GROMACS .gro file of C-alpha atoms in nm:
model
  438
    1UNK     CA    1   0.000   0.000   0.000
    2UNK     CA    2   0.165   0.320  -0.135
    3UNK     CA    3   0.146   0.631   0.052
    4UNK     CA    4   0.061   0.981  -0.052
    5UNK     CA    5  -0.008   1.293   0.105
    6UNK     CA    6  -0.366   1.231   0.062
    7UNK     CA    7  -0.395   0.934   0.229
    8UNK     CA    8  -0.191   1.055   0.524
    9UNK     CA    9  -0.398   1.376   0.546
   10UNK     CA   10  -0.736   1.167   0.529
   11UNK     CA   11  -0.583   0.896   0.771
   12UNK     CA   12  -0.453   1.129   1.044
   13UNK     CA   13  -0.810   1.353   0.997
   14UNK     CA   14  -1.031   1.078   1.059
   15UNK     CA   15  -0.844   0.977   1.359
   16UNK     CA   16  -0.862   1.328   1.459
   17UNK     CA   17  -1.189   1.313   1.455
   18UNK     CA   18  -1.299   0.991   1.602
   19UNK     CA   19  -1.052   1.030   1.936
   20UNK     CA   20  -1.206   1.379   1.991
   21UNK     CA   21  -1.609   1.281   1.939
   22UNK     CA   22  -1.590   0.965   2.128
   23UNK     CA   23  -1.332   1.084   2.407
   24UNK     CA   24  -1.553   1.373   2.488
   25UNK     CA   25  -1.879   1.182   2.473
   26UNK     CA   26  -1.703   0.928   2.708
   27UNK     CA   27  -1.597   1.249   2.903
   28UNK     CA   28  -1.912   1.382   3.004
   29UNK     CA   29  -2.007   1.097   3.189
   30UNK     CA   30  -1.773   1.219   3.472
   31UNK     CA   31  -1.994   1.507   3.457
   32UNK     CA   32  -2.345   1.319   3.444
   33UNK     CA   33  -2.412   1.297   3.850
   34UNK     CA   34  -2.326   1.640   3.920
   35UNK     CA   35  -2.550   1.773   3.663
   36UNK     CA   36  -2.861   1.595   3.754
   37UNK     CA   37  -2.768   1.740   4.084
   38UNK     CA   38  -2.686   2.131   3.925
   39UNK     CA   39  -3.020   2.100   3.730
   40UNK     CA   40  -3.245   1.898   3.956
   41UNK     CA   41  -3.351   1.698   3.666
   42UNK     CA   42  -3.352   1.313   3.617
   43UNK     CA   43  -3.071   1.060   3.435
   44UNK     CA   44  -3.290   0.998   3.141
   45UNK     CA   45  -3.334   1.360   3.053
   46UNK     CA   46  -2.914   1.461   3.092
   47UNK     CA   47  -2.820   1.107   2.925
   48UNK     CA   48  -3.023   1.243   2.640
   49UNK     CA   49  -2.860   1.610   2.603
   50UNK     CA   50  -2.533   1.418   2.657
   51UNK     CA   51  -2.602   1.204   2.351
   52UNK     CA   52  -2.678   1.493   2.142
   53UNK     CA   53  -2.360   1.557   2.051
   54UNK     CA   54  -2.266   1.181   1.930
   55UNK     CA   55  -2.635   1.152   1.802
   56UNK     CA   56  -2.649   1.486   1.558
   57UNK     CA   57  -2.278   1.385   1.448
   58UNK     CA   58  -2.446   1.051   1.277
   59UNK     CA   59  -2.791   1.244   1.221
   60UNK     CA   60  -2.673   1.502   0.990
   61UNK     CA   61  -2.519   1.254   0.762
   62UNK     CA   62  -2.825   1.267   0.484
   63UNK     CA   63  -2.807   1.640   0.503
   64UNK     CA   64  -2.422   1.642   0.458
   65UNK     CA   65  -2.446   1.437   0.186
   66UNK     CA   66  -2.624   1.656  -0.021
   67UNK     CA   67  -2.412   1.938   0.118
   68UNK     CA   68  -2.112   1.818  -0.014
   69UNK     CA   69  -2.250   1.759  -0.341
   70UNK     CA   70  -2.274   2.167  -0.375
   71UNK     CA   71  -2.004   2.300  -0.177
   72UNK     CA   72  -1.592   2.196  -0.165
   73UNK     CA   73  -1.530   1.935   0.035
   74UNK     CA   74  -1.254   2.143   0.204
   75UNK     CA   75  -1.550   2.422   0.310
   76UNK     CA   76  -1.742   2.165   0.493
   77UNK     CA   77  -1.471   2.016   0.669
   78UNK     CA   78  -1.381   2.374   0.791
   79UNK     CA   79  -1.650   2.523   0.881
   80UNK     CA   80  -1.776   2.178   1.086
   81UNK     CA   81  -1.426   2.139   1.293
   82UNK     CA   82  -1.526   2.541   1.354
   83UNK     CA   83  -1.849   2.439   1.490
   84UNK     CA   84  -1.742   2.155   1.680
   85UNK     CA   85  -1.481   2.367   1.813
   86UNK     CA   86  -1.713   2.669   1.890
   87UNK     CA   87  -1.973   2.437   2.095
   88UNK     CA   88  -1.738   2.336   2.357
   89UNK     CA   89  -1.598   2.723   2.400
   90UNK     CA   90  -1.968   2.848   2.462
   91UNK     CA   91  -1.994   2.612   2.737
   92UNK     CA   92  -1.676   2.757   2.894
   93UNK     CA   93  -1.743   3.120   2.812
   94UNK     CA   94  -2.072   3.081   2.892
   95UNK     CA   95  -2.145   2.836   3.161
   96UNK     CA   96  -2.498   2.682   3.102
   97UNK     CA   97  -2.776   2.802   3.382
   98UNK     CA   98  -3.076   2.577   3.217
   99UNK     CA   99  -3.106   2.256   3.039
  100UNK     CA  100  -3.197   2.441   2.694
  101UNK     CA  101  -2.869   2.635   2.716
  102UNK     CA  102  -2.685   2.350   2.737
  103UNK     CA  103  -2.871   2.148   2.450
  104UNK     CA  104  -2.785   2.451   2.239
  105UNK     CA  105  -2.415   2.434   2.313
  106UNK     CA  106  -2.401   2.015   2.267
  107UNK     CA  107  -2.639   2.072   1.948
  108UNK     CA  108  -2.337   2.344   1.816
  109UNK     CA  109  -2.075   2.081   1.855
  110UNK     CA  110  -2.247   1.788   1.722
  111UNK     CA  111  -2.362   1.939   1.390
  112UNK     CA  112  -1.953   2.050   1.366
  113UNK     CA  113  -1.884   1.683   1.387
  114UNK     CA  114  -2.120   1.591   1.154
  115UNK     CA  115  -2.008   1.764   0.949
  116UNK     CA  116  -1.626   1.664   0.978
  117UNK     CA  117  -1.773   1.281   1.024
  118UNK     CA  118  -1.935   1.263   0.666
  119UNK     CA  119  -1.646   1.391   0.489
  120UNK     CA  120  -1.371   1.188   0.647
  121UNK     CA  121  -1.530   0.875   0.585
  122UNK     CA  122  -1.569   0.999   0.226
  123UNK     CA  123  -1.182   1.107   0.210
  124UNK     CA  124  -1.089   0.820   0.353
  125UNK     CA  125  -1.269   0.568   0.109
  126UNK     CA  126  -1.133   0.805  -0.194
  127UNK     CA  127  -0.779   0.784  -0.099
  128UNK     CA  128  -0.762   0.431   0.021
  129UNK     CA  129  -1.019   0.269  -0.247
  130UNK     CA  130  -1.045  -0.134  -0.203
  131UNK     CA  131  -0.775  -0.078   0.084
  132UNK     CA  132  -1.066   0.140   0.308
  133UNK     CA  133  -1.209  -0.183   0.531
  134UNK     CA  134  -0.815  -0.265   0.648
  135UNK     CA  135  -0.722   0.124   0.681
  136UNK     CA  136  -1.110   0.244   0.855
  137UNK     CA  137  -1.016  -0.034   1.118
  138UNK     CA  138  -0.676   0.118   1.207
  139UNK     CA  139  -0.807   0.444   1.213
  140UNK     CA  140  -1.062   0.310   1.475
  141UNK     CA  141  -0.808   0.254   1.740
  142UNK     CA  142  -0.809   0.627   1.805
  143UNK     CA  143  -1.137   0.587   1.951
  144UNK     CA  144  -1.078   0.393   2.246
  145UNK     CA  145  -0.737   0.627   2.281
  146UNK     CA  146  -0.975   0.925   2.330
  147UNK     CA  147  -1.202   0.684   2.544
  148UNK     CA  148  -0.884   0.603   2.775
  149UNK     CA  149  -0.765   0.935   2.826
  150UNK     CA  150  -0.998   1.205   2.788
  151UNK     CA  151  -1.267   1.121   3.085
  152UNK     CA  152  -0.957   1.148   3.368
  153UNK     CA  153  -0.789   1.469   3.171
  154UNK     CA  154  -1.157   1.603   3.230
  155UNK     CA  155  -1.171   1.458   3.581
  156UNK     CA  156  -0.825   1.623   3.676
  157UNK     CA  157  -0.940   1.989   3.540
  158UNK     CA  158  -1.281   1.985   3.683
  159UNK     CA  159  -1.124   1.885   4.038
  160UNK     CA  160  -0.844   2.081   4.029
  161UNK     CA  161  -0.978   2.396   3.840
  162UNK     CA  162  -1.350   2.396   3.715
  163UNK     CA  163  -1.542   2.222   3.472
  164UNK     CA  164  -1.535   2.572   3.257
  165UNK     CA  165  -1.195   2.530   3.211
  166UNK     CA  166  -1.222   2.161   3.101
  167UNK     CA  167  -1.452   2.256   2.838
  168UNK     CA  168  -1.218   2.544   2.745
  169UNK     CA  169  -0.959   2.311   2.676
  170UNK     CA  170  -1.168   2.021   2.499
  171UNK     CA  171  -1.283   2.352   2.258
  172UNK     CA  172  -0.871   2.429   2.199
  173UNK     CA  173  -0.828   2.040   2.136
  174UNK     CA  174  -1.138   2.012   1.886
  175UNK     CA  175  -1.012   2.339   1.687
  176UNK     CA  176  -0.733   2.091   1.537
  177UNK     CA  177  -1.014   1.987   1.293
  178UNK     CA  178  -1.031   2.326   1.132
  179UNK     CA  179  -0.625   2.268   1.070
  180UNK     CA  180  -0.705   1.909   0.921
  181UNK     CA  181  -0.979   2.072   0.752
  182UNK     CA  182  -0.818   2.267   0.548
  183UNK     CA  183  -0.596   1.935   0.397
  184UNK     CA  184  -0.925   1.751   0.292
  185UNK     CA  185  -0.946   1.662  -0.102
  186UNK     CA  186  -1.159   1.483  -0.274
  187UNK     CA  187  -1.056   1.344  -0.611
  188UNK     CA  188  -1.260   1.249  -0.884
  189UNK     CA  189  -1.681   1.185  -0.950
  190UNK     CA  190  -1.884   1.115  -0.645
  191UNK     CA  191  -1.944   0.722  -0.544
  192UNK     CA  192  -2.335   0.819  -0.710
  193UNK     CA  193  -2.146   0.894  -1.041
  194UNK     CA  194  -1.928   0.587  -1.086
  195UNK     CA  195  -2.199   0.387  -1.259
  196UNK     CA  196  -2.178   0.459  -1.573
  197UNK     CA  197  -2.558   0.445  -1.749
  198UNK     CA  198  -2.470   0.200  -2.087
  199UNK     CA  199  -2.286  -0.062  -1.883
  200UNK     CA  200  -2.664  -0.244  -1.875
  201UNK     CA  201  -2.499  -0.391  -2.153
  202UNK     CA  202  -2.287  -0.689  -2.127
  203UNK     CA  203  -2.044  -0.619  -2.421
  204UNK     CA  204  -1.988  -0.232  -2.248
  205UNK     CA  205  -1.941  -0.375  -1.883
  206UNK     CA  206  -1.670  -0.700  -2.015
  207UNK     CA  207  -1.540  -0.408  -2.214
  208UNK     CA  208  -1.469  -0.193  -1.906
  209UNK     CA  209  -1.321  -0.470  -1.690
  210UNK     CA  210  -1.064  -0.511  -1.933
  211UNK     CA  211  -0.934  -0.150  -1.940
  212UNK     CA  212  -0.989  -0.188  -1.525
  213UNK     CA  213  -0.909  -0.511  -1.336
  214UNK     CA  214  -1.046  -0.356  -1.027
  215UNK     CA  215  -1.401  -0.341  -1.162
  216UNK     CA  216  -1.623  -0.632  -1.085
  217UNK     CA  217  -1.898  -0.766  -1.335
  218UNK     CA  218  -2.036  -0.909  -1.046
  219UNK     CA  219  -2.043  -0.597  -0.814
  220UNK     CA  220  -2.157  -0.367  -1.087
  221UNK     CA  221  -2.411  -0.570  -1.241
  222UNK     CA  222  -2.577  -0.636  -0.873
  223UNK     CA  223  -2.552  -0.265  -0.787
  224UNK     CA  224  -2.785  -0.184  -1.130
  225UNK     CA  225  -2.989  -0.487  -1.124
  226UNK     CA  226  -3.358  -0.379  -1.113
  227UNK     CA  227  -3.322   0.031  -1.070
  228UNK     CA  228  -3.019   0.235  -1.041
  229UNK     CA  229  -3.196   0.496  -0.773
  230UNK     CA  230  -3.079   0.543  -0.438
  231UNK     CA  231  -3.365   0.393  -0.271
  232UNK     CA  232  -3.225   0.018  -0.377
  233UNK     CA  233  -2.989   0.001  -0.165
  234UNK     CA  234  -3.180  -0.221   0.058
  235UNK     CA  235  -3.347  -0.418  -0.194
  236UNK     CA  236  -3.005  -0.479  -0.427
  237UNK     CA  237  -2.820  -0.527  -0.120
  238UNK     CA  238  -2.991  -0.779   0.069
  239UNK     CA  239  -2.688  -0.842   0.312
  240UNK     CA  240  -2.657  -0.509   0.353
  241UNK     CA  241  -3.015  -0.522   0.551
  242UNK     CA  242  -2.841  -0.739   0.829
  243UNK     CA  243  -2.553  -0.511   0.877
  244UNK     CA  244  -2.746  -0.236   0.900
  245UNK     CA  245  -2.953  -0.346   1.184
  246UNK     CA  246  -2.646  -0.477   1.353
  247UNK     CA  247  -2.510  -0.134   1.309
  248UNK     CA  248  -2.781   0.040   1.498
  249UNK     CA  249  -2.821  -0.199   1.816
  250UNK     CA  250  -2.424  -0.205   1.851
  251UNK     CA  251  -2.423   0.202   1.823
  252UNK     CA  252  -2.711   0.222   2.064
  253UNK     CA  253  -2.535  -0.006   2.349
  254UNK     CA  254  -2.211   0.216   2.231
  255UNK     CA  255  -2.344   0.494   2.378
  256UNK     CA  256  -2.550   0.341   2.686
  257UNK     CA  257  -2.214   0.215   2.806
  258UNK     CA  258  -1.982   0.571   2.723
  259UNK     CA  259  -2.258   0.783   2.939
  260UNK     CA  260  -2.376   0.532   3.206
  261UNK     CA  261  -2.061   0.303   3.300
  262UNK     CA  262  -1.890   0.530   3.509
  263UNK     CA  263  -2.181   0.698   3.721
  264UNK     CA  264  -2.227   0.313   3.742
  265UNK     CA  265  -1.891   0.305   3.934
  266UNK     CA  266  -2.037   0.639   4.135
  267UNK     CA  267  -2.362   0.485   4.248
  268UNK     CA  268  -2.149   0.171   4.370
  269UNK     CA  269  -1.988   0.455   4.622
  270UNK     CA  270  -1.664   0.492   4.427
  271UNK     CA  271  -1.515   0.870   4.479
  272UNK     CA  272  -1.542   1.019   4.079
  273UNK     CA  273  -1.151   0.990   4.087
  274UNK     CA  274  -1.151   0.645   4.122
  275UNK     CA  275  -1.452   0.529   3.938
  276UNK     CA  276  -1.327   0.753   3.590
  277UNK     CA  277  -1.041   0.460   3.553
  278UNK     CA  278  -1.337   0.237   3.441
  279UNK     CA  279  -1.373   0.443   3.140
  280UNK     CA  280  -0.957   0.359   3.098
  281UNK     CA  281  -0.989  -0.008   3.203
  282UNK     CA  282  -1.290  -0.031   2.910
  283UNK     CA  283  -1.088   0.165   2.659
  284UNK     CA  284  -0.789  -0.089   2.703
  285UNK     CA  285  -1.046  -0.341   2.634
  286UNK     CA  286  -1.126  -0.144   2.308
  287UNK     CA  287  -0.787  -0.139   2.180
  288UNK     CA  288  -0.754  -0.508   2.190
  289UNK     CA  289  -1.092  -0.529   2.041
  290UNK     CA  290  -0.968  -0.319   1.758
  291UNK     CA  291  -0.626  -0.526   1.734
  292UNK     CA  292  -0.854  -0.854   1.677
  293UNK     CA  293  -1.058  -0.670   1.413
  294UNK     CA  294  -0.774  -0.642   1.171
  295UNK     CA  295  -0.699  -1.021   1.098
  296UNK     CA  296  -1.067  -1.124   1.090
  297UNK     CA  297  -1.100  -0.902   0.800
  298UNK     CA  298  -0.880  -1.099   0.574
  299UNK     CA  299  -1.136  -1.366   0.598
  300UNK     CA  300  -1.516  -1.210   0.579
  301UNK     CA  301  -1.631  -1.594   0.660
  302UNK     CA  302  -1.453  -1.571   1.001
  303UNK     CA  303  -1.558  -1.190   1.064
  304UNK     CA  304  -1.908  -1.270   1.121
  305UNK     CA  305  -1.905  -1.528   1.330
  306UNK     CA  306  -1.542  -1.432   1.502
  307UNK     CA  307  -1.576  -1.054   1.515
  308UNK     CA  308  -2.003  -1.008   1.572
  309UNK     CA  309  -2.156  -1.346   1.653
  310UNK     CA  310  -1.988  -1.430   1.985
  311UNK     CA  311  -1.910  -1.051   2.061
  312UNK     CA  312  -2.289  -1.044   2.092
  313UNK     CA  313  -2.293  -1.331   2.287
  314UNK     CA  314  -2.030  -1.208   2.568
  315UNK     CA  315  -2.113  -0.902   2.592
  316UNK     CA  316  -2.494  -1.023   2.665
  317UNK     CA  317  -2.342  -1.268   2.913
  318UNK     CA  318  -2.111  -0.925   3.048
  319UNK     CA  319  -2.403  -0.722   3.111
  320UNK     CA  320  -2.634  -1.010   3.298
  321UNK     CA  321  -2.365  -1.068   3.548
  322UNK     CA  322  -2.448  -0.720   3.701
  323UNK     CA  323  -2.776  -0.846   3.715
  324UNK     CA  324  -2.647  -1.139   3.990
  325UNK     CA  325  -2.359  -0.885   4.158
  326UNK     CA  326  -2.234  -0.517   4.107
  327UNK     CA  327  -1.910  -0.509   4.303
  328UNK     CA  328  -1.662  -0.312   4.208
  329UNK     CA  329  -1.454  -0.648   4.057
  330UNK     CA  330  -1.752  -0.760   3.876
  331UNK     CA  331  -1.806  -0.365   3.710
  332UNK     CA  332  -1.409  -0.401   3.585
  333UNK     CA  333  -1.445  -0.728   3.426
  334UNK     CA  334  -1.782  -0.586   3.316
  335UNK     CA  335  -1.597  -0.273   3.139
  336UNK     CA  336  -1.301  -0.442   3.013
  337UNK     CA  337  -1.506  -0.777   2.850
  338UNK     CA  338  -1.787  -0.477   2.732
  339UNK     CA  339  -1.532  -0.283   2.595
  340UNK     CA  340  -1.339  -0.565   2.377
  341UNK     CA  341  -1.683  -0.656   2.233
  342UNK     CA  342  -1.863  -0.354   2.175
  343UNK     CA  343  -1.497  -0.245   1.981
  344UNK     CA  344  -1.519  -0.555   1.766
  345UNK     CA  345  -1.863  -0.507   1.678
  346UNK     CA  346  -1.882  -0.236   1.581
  347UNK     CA  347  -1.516  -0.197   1.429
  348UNK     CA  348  -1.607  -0.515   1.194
  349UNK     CA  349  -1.992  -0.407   1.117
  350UNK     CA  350  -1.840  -0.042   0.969
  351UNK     CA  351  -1.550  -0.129   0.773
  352UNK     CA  352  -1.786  -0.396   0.624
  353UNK     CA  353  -1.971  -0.130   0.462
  354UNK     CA  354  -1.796  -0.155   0.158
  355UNK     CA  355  -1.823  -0.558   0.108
  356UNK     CA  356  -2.153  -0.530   0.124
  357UNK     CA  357  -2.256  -0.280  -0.094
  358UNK     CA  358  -2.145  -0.107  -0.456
  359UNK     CA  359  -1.941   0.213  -0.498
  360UNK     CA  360  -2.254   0.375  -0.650
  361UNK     CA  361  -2.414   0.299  -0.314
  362UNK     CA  362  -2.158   0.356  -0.087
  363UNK     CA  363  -2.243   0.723   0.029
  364UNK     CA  364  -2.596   0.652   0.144
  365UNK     CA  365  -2.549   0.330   0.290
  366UNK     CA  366  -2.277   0.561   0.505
  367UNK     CA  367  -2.592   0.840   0.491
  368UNK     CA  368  -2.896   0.578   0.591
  369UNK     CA  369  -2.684   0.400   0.863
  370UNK     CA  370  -2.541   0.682   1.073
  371UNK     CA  371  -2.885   0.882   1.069
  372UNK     CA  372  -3.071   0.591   1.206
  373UNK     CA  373  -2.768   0.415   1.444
  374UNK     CA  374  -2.778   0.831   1.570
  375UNK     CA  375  -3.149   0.811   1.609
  376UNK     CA  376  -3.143   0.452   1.745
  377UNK     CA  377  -2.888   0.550   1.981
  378UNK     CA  378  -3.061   0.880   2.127
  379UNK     CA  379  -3.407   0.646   2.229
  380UNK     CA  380  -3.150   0.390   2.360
  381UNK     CA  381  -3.004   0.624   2.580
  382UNK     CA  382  -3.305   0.785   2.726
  383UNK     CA  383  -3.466   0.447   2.775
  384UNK     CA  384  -3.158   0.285   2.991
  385UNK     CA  385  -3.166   0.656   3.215
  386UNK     CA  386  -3.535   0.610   3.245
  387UNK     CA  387  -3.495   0.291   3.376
  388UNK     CA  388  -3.239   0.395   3.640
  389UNK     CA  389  -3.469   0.666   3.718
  390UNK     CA  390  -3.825   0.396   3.753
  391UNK     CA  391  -3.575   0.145   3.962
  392UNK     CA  392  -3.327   0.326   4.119
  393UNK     CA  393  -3.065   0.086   4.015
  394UNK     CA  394  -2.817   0.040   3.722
  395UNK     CA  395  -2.811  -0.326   3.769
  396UNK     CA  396  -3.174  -0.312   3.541
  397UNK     CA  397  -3.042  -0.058   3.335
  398UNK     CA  398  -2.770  -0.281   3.259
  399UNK     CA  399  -2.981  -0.574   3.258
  400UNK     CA  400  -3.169  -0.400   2.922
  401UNK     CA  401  -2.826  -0.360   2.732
  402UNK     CA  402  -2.795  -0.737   2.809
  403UNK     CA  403  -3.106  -0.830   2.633
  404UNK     CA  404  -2.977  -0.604   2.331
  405UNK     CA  405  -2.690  -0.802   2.289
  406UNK     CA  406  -2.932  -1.152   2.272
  407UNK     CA  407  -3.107  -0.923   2.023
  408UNK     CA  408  -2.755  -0.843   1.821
  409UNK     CA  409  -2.718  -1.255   1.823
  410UNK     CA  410  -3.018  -1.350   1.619
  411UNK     CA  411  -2.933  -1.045   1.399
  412UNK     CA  412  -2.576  -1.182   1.355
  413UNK     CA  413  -2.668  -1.543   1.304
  414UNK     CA  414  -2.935  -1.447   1.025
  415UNK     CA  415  -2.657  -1.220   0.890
  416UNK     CA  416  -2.364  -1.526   0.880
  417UNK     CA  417  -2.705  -1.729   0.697
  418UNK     CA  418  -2.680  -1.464   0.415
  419UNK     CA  419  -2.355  -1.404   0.362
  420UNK     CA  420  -2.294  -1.782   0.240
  421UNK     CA  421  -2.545  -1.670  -0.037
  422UNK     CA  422  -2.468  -1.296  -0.096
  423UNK     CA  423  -2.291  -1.203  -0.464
  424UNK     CA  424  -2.118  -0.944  -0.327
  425UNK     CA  425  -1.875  -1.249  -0.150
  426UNK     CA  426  -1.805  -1.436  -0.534
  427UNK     CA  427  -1.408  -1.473  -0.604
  428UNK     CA  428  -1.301  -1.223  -0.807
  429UNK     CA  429  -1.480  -0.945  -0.681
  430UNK     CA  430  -1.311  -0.627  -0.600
  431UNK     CA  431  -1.302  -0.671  -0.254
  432UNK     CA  432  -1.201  -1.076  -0.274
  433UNK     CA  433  -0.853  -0.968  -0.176
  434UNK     CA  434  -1.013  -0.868   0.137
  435UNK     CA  435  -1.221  -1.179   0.186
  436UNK     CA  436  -1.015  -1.458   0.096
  437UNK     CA  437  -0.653  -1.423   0.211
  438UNK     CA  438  -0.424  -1.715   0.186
   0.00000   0.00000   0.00000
């Protein structure tokens, strides 16, 4: 794999990105207890603002889409690390005094890194091409970086100087997106425009795959057959269907965990010092989630059952313990077992994208998935607080994210069914390299 600027530029900005969005989001549950306290409100309601940020950053994607199909790439990049940038500094200039305030400030920053989300992903899957799936994985360890460090830099400031100042400095930290901004390029048509209209025709299409090895017969005649409109993805993608609904239920649990694992720890009587290391001790488990990603995508047939069937399974089995016993012991393994799986997951379900779709399809299977895994998420996360709000306890809050996970099994299992059968899987496609390694 030969390196250019561009692909270092779109590598380095998308990991940017994802160890700022997910470091913060992970950050503010250090900040959860104290601000159902400040605002005499209830979990479900702040567990919701906090999500808003994540949420609109996968929300937006539709509207992005069609944004970056009028203005330079480069603009939108800009002006969303700007935004995401200018969210965080309004909550240190201006400390919030009422829930709305503070939605305002979260909504700022999350329609910034929308923005900045969208167009990465693009950048990334121009530069790399057929490599994305191996390089979108790598980039991914960033996340559980941000996840490991940013909740105890945000711990330390608040403690020792005030949580204005923590946001101050999360606002100078996210302005390095404007800066990676500025390098984004985009080369060539858009993924919409790479389906040329005569290749219905078998003598054009054999024709084309002999000026271009890369391009499949297969691929392309599966992403035309029927209609060529956007709206069939889902019906000339059938496989497509199953990672799509794995992508939502592992992005809703995502988030669950990032807010509500450490007030977990704080509810079990741990001093907020102490019980921000369980954000660490999960992020660790992350990383080595995201190490075992990167094999398992040489061989699609192990992914599935390797990287999302018995994730699913554990990190049902993970949850449910809490159900039995919350001790401190049992929340670490908890974190560290929930942490590996939930990284695998979802690591494997994302960079899959591209096996299980065509180019011409690629941008709104990104579009579709993060608007609803954003929306999915959002409910998800108001639906564990209000639980913990009806019980009292995060053992049944837990307990839900465990019957999500039973859910993600059956999804996964029908999904490992279809992929035997799928086209997009036939040797000699242009991702075969990625799917059948020797």
């Amino acid at each position: 794999m030969g390196l250019n600027a561009r692909k270092i530029h779109s590598f380095v900005g998308r990991c940017l990105y994802l160890f700022l969005l997910n470091g913060t989001m992970k950050a503010y549950g250090v900040i959860l207890e104290r601000t159902v306290s400040s605002f005499q409100t209830n979990h479900a309601m702040v567990g919701f603002i906090f999500t808003f940020q994540t949420c609109l950053a996968f929300m937006t994607a539709p509207a992005v889409n069609l944004l970056q199909g009028r203005l330079s790439p480069r603009i939108v990049a800009v002006v969303g690390g700007f935004l995401a940038s200018a969210g965080f500094v309004c909550q240190a200039v201006i400390p919030p005094t009422a829930l709305w305030q503070l939605i305002m400030a979260l909504t700022i920053t999350g329609l910034g890194f929308g923005m900045v989300n969208f167009m990465t992903l693009v950048c990334l899957k121009d530069a790399f091409g057929k490599e994305y799936p191996t390089v979108f994985t790598v980039t991914v360890f960033s996340i559980y970086v941000g996840i490991c460090t940013l909740p105890p830099l945000l711990e330390y400031l608040t403690r020792n100087f005030s949580e204005s100042v923590g946001m101050l400095f999360f606002g100078g930290l996210t302005s390095s997106l404007v800066i990676s901004g500025i390098f984004t390029e985009v080369n060539g048509e858009s993924p919409s425009d790479k389906v040329p209209e005569d290749l219905s025709s078998e003598g054009n299409m054999d024709a084309d795959v002999e000026e271009d090895d890369n391009v499949s017969v297969d691929r392309v005649r599966h992403a035309c057959d029927g209609t060529t409109g956007r709206f069939s993805l889902f019906t000339e993608h059938h496989e497509f269907v199953f990672l799509f609904v794995s992508f939502i239920l592992n992005f809703s649990g995502y988030l669950s965990w990032s807010i509500y694992l450490v007030p977990y720890g704080e509810y079990l009587g741990l001093d907020s010092a102490t019980a921000v290391w369980l954000s660490t001790i999960g992020g660790i488990g992350g990383l080595f989630g995201k190490a075992s990603g990167l094999p398992l995508l040489r061989r699609k047939c192990l992914a599935i059952p390797l990287g999302v069937l018995i994730p699913t399974i554990l990190l049902a089995v993970s949850y449910g313990m809490t159900l039995f016993q919350d001790g401190l012991g049992i929340l670490a393994v908890m974190s560290i077992v929930s942490g590996y799986c939930l990284s695998i997951w979802g690591c494997l379900v994302q960079a899959m994208i591209p096996l299980t779709v065509c180019d011409y399809h690629f941008n709104d299977a990104i579009a579709i998935s993060a608007f609803f895994s954003g929306a999915a998420g959002m409910m998800g996360v108001i639906f564990t607080g209000a639980v913990f709000d009806v019980s009292d306890s995060y053992r049944y809050s837990f307990a839900m994210l465990a019957l999500e996970g039973l859910v993600g099994t059956v999804v996964s299992l029908m999904w490992y069914w279809s992929s035997s059968v799928s086209p997009v899987n036939k040797p000699g496609t242009e991702n075969s390299h990625l799917l059948n390694s020797e």
